[in-house]
Amino acid sequence: MNYIDPHIHMVSRTTDDYKRMALAGCVMVSEPAFWAGFDRSGVEGFRDYFRQLVDFEARRASAYGIKHYCWLCINAKEAENVALSREVIAMIPEFLDNPGVIGIGEIGLNKNTKNEATVFLDHLDLAARTDELVLVHTPHLADKYQGTRMILDMVKGDGRLRSERVCIDHVEEHTIRPALDAGHWVGMTLYPISKCTPARAADMVEMYGTERVMVNSAGDWGHSDPLAVPEFIFEMARRGHDEALIRKVVHDNPLEFFSQSRRFAARFETASA
């Protein structure tokens, strides 16, 4: 079955992973900007990173028949430095005309601090002013529920962003319902240890349905699996779910969400013509 991984950090993966993903049926990835494994010292480091996302990674993916899209931001783990964050946010519009960029993300909270909230609101302002989709990182483990509630309140408080143009990612059993009730899309991140296993994700699909629900692998610097979405497909099929329902979650839903981006729609229609 063809699938889309709507949140995977391919800068942390080898080229062999692209090949393995293509063989497993991956036809498209979307790569959010995130932490590099260390805190960057200046805005030029982010400019080079954005160039890597829009140019180099797109070419690496295309060699294996995979369409590559990306999101731009300064990640919450580096948002304690508000001055640097604002320099990076001011630089992002330089890249927004690139056809491979589909939104602002993954923005959000890490430890739910005041500075992280300040930078999150600055990102929301940029997204509202430039009419961009938003991809949101929710915190880990003990900070997740409080951080998710803070995020939902801040998005609602902005008032300019339509709820269906925001995806709340890394949802788990205790955060998926508030995000869906707020009208947002949600992403379930399939990790071998933390976040959400394929089996837990299948449980949540069975409980909450398939509307505005996606799954992703993240595939970042830590212990992660770039083939986690096929693992979810296997789990859903093992439980007897039909192919159309599974395809909706792993292919059709990401297309529907991404198609709200004017650049994605234009590029996808051109490629399909």
Tab-separated table of C-alpha atoms in Angstrom:
chain	number	residue	atom	x	y	z
A	1	MET	CA	0.000	0.000	0.000
A	2	ASN	CA	1.307	3.464	-0.884
A	3	TYR	CA	1.653	5.728	2.131
A	4	ILE	CA	2.783	9.202	3.199
A	5	ASP	CA	4.908	9.930	6.253
A	6	PRO	CA	3.695	13.411	7.284
A	7	HIS	CA	6.370	13.973	9.937
A	8	ILE	CA	9.839	12.498	9.512
A	9	HIS	CA	13.244	14.127	10.012
A	10	MET	CA	15.156	12.798	7.030
A	11	VAL	CA	18.234	14.917	7.777
A	12	SER	CA	18.884	12.374	10.552
A	13	ARG	CA	18.432	9.347	8.273
A	14	THR	CA	20.769	7.688	5.784
A	15	THR	CA	20.092	7.514	2.075
A	16	ASP	CA	19.526	3.773	2.547
A	17	ASP	CA	16.450	4.701	4.603
A	18	TYR	CA	14.977	6.491	1.585
A	19	LYS	CA	15.421	3.306	-0.425
A	20	ARG	CA	13.855	1.114	2.291
A	21	MET	CA	10.916	3.505	2.627
A	22	ALA	CA	10.361	3.556	-1.138
A	23	LEU	CA	10.386	-0.238	-1.242
A	24	ALA	CA	7.809	-0.266	1.587
A	25	GLY	CA	5.469	2.016	-0.399
A	26	CYS	CA	6.373	5.536	0.740
A	27	VAL	CA	5.504	8.070	-1.968
A	28	MET	CA	5.765	11.331	-0.023
A	29	VAL	CA	7.303	12.755	3.140
A	30	SER	CA	6.888	16.022	4.978
A	31	GLU	CA	9.868	17.112	7.064
A	32	PRO	CA	9.418	19.648	9.870
A	33	ALA	CA	12.295	21.823	11.000
A	34	PHE	CA	13.568	20.647	14.387
A	35	TRP	CA	16.495	20.481	16.798
A	36	ALA	CA	19.838	19.488	15.289
A	37	GLY	CA	20.992	17.515	18.348
A	38	PHE	CA	22.678	20.670	19.663
A	39	ASP	CA	21.712	24.320	20.045
A	40	ARG	CA	22.729	26.415	17.045
A	41	SER	CA	24.675	29.588	17.770
A	42	GLY	CA	23.255	32.011	15.223
A	43	VAL	CA	20.707	32.745	12.545
A	44	GLU	CA	23.054	31.733	9.707
A	45	GLY	CA	23.055	28.155	10.996
A	46	PHE	CA	19.293	28.095	10.522
A	47	ARG	CA	19.524	29.656	7.072
A	48	ASP	CA	21.873	26.860	5.988
A	49	TYR	CA	19.582	24.277	7.579
A	50	PHE	CA	16.564	25.609	5.698
A	51	ARG	CA	18.570	25.436	2.473
A	52	GLN	CA	19.322	21.797	3.271
A	53	LEU	CA	15.623	21.081	3.723
A	54	VAL	CA	14.351	22.792	0.578
A	55	ASP	CA	17.192	21.746	-1.728
A	56	PHE	CA	19.388	18.832	-0.672
A	57	GLU	CA	16.738	16.671	1.027
A	58	ALA	CA	14.287	17.227	-1.821
A	59	ARG	CA	16.905	15.909	-4.262
A	60	ARG	CA	17.801	12.944	-2.048
A	61	ALA	CA	14.143	11.949	-1.835
A	62	SER	CA	13.451	12.376	-5.545
A	63	ALA	CA	16.200	9.883	-6.389
A	64	TYR	CA	13.906	7.216	-4.906
A	65	GLY	CA	10.648	8.513	-6.318
A	66	ILE	CA	9.576	10.153	-3.036
A	67	LYS	CA	8.124	13.665	-3.039
A	68	HIS	CA	9.637	15.806	-0.276
A	69	TYR	CA	7.975	18.760	1.460
A	70	CYS	CA	9.123	20.672	4.508
A	71	TRP	CA	8.101	23.058	7.286
A	72	LEU	CA	10.180	25.914	8.713
A	73	CYS	CA	10.611	27.245	12.259
A	74	ILE	CA	12.929	27.343	15.253
A	75	ASN	CA	12.146	24.317	17.390
A	76	ALA	CA	10.857	24.637	20.955
A	77	LYS	CA	14.078	23.120	22.364
A	78	GLU	CA	15.942	26.238	21.176
A	79	ALA	CA	13.172	28.727	21.985
A	80	GLU	CA	14.578	29.743	25.369
A	81	ASN	CA	16.772	32.144	23.405
A	82	VAL	CA	14.022	34.598	22.458
A	83	ALA	CA	16.354	37.042	20.699
A	84	LEU	CA	17.755	34.347	18.393
A	85	SER	CA	14.287	32.899	17.858
A	86	ARG	CA	13.001	36.237	16.643
A	87	GLU	CA	15.923	36.583	14.233
A	88	VAL	CA	15.101	33.162	12.785
A	89	ILE	CA	11.377	33.920	12.527
A	90	ALA	CA	12.162	37.168	10.721
A	91	MET	CA	14.312	35.230	8.231
A	92	ILE	CA	11.746	32.488	7.443
A	93	PRO	CA	9.784	34.539	4.837
A	94	GLU	CA	12.877	34.399	2.593
A	95	PHE	CA	11.986	30.720	1.998
A	96	LEU	CA	8.199	30.812	1.856
A	97	ASP	CA	8.019	31.098	-1.919
A	98	ASN	CA	9.819	27.777	-2.329
A	99	PRO	CA	7.334	25.236	-3.746
A	100	GLY	CA	8.525	22.563	-1.323
A	101	VAL	CA	7.597	24.548	1.797
A	102	ILE	CA	4.090	23.884	3.084
A	103	GLY	CA	3.944	25.656	6.441
A	104	ILE	CA	5.342	26.724	9.792
A	105	GLY	CA	6.450	23.900	12.055
A	106	GLU	CA	7.086	22.004	14.108
A	107	ILE	CA	6.493	24.774	16.604
A	108	GLY	CA	5.204	24.232	20.122
A	109	LEU	CA	6.400	23.686	23.667
A	110	ASN	CA	9.114	21.559	25.234
A	111	LYS	CA	9.088	22.341	28.988
A	112	ASN	CA	6.092	24.710	28.936
A	113	THR	CA	8.173	27.776	29.838
A	114	LYS	CA	7.319	31.447	29.404
A	115	ASN	CA	9.985	31.929	26.730
A	116	GLU	CA	8.750	28.907	24.758
A	117	ALA	CA	5.217	30.321	24.871
A	118	THR	CA	6.469	33.710	23.681
A	119	VAL	CA	8.239	32.176	20.684
A	120	PHE	CA	5.239	29.938	19.935
A	121	LEU	CA	2.990	33.005	19.762
A	122	ASP	CA	5.501	34.755	17.485
A	123	HIS	CA	5.377	31.747	15.138
A	124	LEU	CA	1.572	31.798	15.176
A	125	ASP	CA	1.667	35.472	14.244
A	126	LEU	CA	3.941	34.710	11.271
A	127	ALA	CA	1.657	31.874	10.141
A	128	ALA	CA	-1.420	34.078	10.411
A	129	ARG	CA	0.189	36.966	8.509
A	130	THR	CA	1.471	34.726	5.707
A	131	ASP	CA	-1.524	32.345	5.569
A	132	GLU	CA	0.500	29.215	6.339
A	133	LEU	CA	-0.434	25.819	7.731
A	134	VAL	CA	0.855	25.083	11.233
A	135	LEU	CA	2.383	21.876	12.605
A	136	VAL	CA	2.610	21.760	16.412
A	137	HIS	CA	4.973	19.755	18.616
A	138	THR	CA	3.455	18.806	21.959
A	139	PRO	CA	5.757	18.122	24.934
A	140	HIS	CA	6.941	14.760	26.148
A	141	LEU	CA	5.607	12.568	28.937
A	142	ALA	CA	4.819	14.467	32.176
A	143	ASP	CA	4.619	17.846	30.420
A	144	LYS	CA	2.338	16.679	27.601
A	145	TYR	CA	-1.175	17.260	28.947
A	146	GLN	CA	-0.503	20.692	30.446
A	147	GLY	CA	1.504	21.722	27.380
A	148	THR	CA	-1.230	20.564	25.016
A	149	ARG	CA	-3.844	22.565	26.933
A	150	MET	CA	-1.580	25.642	26.804
A	151	ILE	CA	-1.073	25.187	23.053
A	152	LEU	CA	-4.781	24.788	22.349
A	153	ASP	CA	-5.544	27.917	24.384
A	154	MET	CA	-2.878	29.964	22.584
A	155	VAL	CA	-4.025	28.885	19.126
A	156	LYS	CA	-7.630	29.677	19.993
A	157	GLY	CA	-6.602	32.982	21.549
A	158	ASP	CA	-4.883	34.163	18.363
A	159	GLY	CA	-8.239	34.208	16.588
A	160	ARG	CA	-6.807	34.446	13.065
A	161	LEU	CA	-5.984	30.775	12.479
A	162	ARG	CA	-8.631	28.364	11.278
A	163	SER	CA	-8.581	25.243	13.422
A	164	GLU	CA	-8.538	22.853	10.443
A	165	ARG	CA	-5.267	24.428	9.234
A	166	VAL	CA	-3.423	23.395	12.426
A	167	CYS	CA	-2.147	19.879	13.179
A	168	ILE	CA	-1.465	18.977	16.818
A	169	ASP	CA	1.216	16.305	16.677
A	170	HIS	CA	2.476	13.606	19.073
A	171	VAL	CA	-0.999	13.125	20.556
A	172	GLU	CA	-1.554	10.250	22.958
A	173	GLU	CA	-4.577	8.734	24.675
A	174	HIS	CA	-5.006	11.668	27.070
A	175	THR	CA	-4.545	14.475	24.515
A	176	ILE	CA	-6.156	13.302	21.274
A	177	ARG	CA	-9.734	14.155	22.285
A	178	PRO	CA	-9.090	17.799	23.319
A	179	ALA	CA	-7.230	18.441	20.034
A	180	LEU	CA	-9.962	16.873	17.905
A	181	ASP	CA	-12.698	18.663	19.870
A	182	ALA	CA	-10.933	21.957	19.118
A	183	GLY	CA	-11.305	21.203	15.385
A	184	HIS	CA	-7.648	20.473	14.689
A	185	TRP	CA	-5.969	17.684	12.789
A	186	VAL	CA	-3.914	15.320	14.952
A	187	GLY	CA	-0.793	13.267	14.401
A	188	MET	CA	0.155	10.099	16.258
A	189	THR	CA	3.919	9.610	16.340
A	190	LEU	CA	4.958	5.964	16.270
A	191	TYR	CA	8.028	5.410	18.419
A	192	PRO	CA	9.476	2.082	19.568
A	193	ILE	CA	9.678	3.273	23.205
A	194	SER	CA	8.005	6.613	23.932
A	195	LYS	CA	5.082	8.519	22.410
A	196	CYS	CA	2.855	5.912	20.698
A	197	THR	CA	3.320	2.362	19.408
A	198	PRO	CA	1.543	1.136	16.244
A	199	ALA	CA	-0.760	-0.930	18.442
A	200	ARG	CA	-1.722	2.058	20.608
A	201	ALA	CA	-2.314	4.133	17.472
A	202	ALA	CA	-4.591	1.417	16.106
A	203	ASP	CA	-6.475	1.444	19.412
A	204	MET	CA	-7.016	5.211	19.114
A	205	VAL	CA	-8.252	4.929	15.529
A	206	GLU	CA	-10.729	2.324	16.708
A	207	MET	CA	-11.845	4.614	19.553
A	208	TYR	CA	-11.915	8.008	17.794
A	209	GLY	CA	-12.298	7.185	14.102
A	210	THR	CA	-10.291	8.358	11.098
A	211	GLU	CA	-11.439	11.962	10.615
A	212	ARG	CA	-8.530	14.435	10.844
A	213	VAL	CA	-6.184	11.679	12.065
A	214	MET	CA	-2.698	10.908	10.715
A	215	VAL	CA	0.233	8.728	11.803
A	216	ASN	CA	3.943	9.416	11.408
A	217	SER	CA	7.335	8.013	12.346
A	218	ALA	CA	9.263	11.227	13.232
A	219	GLY	CA	12.432	9.239	12.469
A	220	ASP	CA	14.712	11.610	14.353
A	221	TRP	CA	18.130	11.437	16.029
A	222	GLY	CA	16.967	9.150	18.823
A	223	HIS	CA	15.701	5.576	18.833
A	224	SER	CA	13.113	5.643	16.057
A	225	ASP	CA	11.915	3.634	13.075
A	226	PRO	CA	11.531	5.184	9.595
A	227	LEU	CA	9.277	2.229	8.702
A	228	ALA	CA	6.871	2.793	11.596
A	229	VAL	CA	3.977	3.743	9.294
A	230	PRO	CA	4.142	0.381	7.461
A	231	GLU	CA	4.170	-1.223	10.938
A	232	PHE	CA	0.893	0.591	11.649
A	233	ILE	CA	-0.528	-0.571	8.303
A	234	PHE	CA	0.384	-4.149	9.218
A	235	GLU	CA	-1.219	-3.811	12.667
A	236	MET	CA	-4.445	-2.406	11.242
A	237	ALA	CA	-4.617	-5.155	8.602
A	238	ARG	CA	-3.916	-7.800	11.255
A	239	ARG	CA	-6.974	-6.543	13.136
A	240	GLY	CA	-9.129	-6.957	10.049
A	241	HIS	CA	-9.587	-3.310	9.025
A	242	ASP	CA	-10.252	-2.896	5.313
A	243	GLU	CA	-7.770	-1.338	2.938
A	244	ALA	CA	-9.839	1.798	2.291
A	245	LEU	CA	-9.942	2.712	5.991
A	246	ILE	CA	-6.203	2.155	6.417
A	247	ARG	CA	-5.417	4.121	3.254
A	248	LYS	CA	-7.475	7.047	4.549
A	249	VAL	CA	-5.239	7.360	7.613
A	250	VAL	CA	-1.848	6.788	5.959
A	251	HIS	CA	-2.395	8.440	2.557
A	252	ASP	CA	-5.638	10.304	1.942
A	253	ASN	CA	-5.726	12.258	5.208
A	254	PRO	CA	-2.218	13.719	4.809
A	255	LEU	CA	-3.100	14.737	1.243
A	256	GLU	CA	-6.271	16.440	2.455
A	257	PHE	CA	-4.442	18.353	5.189
A	258	PHE	CA	-1.483	19.364	3.013
A	259	SER	CA	-3.748	20.435	0.146
A	260	GLN	CA	-4.783	23.438	2.224
A	261	SER	CA	-1.337	24.875	1.457
A	262	ARG	CA	-1.490	26.903	-1.751
A	263	ARG	CA	2.036	25.823	-2.739
A	264	PHE	CA	1.393	22.143	-2.077
A	265	ALA	CA	-1.785	22.155	-4.141
A	266	ALA	CA	-0.067	23.889	-7.060
A	267	ARG	CA	2.982	21.648	-7.031
A	268	PHE	CA	1.000	18.438	-6.556
A	269	GLU	CA	-1.405	19.260	-9.386
A	270	THR	CA	1.518	20.092	-11.689
A	271	ALA	CA	3.286	16.819	-10.839
A	272	SER	CA	0.098	14.824	-11.436
A	273	ALA	CA	-0.748	16.437	-14.767
